[in-house]
PDB file of C-alpha atoms in Angstrom:
ATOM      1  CA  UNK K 192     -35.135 146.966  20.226  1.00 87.00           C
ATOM      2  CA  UNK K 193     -37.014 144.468  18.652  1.00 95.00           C
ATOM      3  CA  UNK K 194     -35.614 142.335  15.483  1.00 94.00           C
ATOM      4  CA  UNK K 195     -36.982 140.818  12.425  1.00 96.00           C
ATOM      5  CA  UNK K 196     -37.998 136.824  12.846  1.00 95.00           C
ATOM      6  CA  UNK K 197     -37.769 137.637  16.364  1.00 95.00           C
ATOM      7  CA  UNK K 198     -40.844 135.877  18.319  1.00 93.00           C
ATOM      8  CA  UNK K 199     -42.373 138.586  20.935  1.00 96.00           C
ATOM      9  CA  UNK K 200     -45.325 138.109  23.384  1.00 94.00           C
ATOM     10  CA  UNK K 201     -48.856 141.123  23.374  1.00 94.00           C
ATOM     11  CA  UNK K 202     -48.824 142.304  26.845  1.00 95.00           C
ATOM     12  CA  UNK K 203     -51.337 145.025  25.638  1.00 93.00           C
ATOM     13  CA  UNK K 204     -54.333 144.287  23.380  1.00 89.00           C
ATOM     14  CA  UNK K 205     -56.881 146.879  24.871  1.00 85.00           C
ATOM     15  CA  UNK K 206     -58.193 149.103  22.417  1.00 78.00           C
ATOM     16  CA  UNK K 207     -57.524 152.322  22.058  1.00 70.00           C
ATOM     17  CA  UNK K 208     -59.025 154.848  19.639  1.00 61.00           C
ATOM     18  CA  UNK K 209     -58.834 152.319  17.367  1.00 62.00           C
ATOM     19  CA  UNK K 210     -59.786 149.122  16.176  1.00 61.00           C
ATOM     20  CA  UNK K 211     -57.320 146.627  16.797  1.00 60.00           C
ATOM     21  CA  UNK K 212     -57.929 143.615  14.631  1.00 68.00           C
ATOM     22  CA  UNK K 213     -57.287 139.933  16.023  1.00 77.00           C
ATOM     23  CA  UNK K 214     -54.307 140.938  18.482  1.00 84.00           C
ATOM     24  CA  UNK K 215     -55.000 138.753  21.929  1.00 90.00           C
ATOM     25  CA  UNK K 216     -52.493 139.649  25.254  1.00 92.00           C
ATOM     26  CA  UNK K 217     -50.659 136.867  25.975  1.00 91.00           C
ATOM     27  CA  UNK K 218     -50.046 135.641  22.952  1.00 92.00           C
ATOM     28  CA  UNK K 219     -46.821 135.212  20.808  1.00 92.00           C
ATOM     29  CA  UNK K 220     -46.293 136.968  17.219  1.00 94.00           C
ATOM     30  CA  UNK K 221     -43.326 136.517  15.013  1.00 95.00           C
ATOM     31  CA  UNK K 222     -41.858 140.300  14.051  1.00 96.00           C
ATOM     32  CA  UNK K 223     -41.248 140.409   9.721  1.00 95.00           C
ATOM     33  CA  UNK K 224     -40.904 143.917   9.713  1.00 94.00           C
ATOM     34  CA  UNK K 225     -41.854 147.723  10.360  1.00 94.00           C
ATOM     35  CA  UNK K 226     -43.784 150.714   9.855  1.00 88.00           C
ATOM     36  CA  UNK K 227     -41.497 152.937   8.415  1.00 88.00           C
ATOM     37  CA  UNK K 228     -43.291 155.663   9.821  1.00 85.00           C
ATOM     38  CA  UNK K 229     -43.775 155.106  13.367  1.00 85.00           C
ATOM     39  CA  UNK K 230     -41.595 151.690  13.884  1.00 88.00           C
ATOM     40  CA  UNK K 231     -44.791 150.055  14.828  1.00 90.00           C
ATOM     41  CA  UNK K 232     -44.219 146.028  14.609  1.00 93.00           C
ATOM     42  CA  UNK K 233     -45.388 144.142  11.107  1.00 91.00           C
ATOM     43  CA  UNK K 234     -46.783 140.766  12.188  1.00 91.00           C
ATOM     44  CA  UNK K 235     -46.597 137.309  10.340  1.00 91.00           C
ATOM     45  CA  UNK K 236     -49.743 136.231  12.503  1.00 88.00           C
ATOM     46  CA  UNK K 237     -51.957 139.279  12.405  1.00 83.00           C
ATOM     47  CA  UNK K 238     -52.810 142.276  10.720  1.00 71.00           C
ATOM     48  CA  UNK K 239     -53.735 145.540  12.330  1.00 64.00           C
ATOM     49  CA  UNK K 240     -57.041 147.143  10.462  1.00 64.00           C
ATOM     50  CA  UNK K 241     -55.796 150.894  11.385  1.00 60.00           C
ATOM     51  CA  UNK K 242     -52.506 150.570   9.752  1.00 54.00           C
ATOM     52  CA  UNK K 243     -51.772 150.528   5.911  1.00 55.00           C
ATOM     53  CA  UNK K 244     -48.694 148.426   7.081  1.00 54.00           C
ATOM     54  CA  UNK K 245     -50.210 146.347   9.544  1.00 71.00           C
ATOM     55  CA  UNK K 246     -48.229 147.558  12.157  1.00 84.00           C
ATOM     56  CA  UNK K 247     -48.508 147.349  15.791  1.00 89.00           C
ATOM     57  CA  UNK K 248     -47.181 149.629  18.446  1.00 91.00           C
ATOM     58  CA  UNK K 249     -43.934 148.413  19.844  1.00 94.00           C
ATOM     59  CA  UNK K 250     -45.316 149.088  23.599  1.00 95.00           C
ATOM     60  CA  UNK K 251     -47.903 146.905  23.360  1.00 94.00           C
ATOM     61  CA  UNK K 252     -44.574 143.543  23.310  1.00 96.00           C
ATOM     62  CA  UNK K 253     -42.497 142.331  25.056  1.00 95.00           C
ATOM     63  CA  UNK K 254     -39.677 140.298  24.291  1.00 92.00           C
ATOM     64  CA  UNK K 255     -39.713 136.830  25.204  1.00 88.00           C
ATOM     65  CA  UNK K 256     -37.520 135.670  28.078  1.00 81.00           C
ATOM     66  CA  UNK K 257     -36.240 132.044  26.775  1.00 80.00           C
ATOM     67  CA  UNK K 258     -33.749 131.983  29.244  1.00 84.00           C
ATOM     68  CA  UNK K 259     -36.697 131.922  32.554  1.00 77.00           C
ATOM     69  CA  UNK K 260     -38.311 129.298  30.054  1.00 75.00           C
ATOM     70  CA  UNK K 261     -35.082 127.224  29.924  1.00 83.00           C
ATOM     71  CA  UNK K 262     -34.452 127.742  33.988  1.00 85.00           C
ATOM     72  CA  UNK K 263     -37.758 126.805  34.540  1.00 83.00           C
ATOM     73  CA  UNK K 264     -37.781 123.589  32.385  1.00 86.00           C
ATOM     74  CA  UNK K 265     -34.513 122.530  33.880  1.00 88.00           C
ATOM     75  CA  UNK K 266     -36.020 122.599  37.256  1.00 88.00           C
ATOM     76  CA  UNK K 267     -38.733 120.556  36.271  1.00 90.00           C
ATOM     77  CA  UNK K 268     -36.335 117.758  34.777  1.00 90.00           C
ATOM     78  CA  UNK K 269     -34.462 117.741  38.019  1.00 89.00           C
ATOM     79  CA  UNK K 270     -37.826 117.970  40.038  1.00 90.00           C
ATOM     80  CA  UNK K 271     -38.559 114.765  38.358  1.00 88.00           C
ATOM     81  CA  UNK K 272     -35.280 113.129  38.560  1.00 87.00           C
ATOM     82  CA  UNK K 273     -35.687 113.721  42.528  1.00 86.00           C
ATOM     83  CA  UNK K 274     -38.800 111.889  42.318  1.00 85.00           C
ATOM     84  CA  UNK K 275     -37.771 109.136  39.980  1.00 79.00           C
ATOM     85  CA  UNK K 276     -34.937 108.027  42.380  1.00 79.00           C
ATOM     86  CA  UNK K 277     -36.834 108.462  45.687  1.00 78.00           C
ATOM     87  CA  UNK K 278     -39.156 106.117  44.282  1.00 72.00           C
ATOM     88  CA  UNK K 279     -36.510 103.857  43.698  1.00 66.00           C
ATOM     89  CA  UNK K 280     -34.833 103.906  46.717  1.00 61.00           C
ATOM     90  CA  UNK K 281     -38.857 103.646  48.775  1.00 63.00           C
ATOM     91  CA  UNK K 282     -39.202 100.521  46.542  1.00 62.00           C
ATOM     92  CA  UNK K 283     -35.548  99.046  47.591  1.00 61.00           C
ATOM     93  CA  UNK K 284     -36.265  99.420  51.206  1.00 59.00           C
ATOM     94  CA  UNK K 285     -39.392  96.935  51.124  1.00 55.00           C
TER      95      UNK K 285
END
């Protein structure tokens, strides 16, 4: 279930019967709200041109995993780290 100021990613931006306005896969969209008929997602960045709300259908998001974004930049940091004191020890050793 998706929330309200919650930041989701299009994994689906093919068209369908329908035009689709400026929605691009991959990218992120802040949810402000829903159709009240179908549920479809209101965005702040877009607009869809087939909805009178601007909606979106829910299957076309995903939610976005901060917590692989988090494990991913902490391995980086200590990728680096490694780096930054091999180097120092290489240099110490001449």
């Amino acid at each position: 279930m998706f929330k309200i100021g919650e930041i989701v990613v299009c994994v689906d931006a093919r068209r369908r019967w329908y035009k689709l306005g400026n929605l691009k896969e991959n990218e992120m969209y802040t949810v402000v709200g829903f159709n009240p008929y179908d549920d479809g997602l209101i965005l702040k960045e877009t607009k869809s041109i087939r909805s009178g709300y601007n909606a979106y259908a829910k299957d076309r998001f995903r939610k976005v995993d901060y917590e692989f974004a988090e494990q991913l930049l902490n391995n980086i940091k200590e990728e680096h780290l490694q780096n930054k004191n091999s180097s120092k020890h290489s240099q110490k050793s001449k």
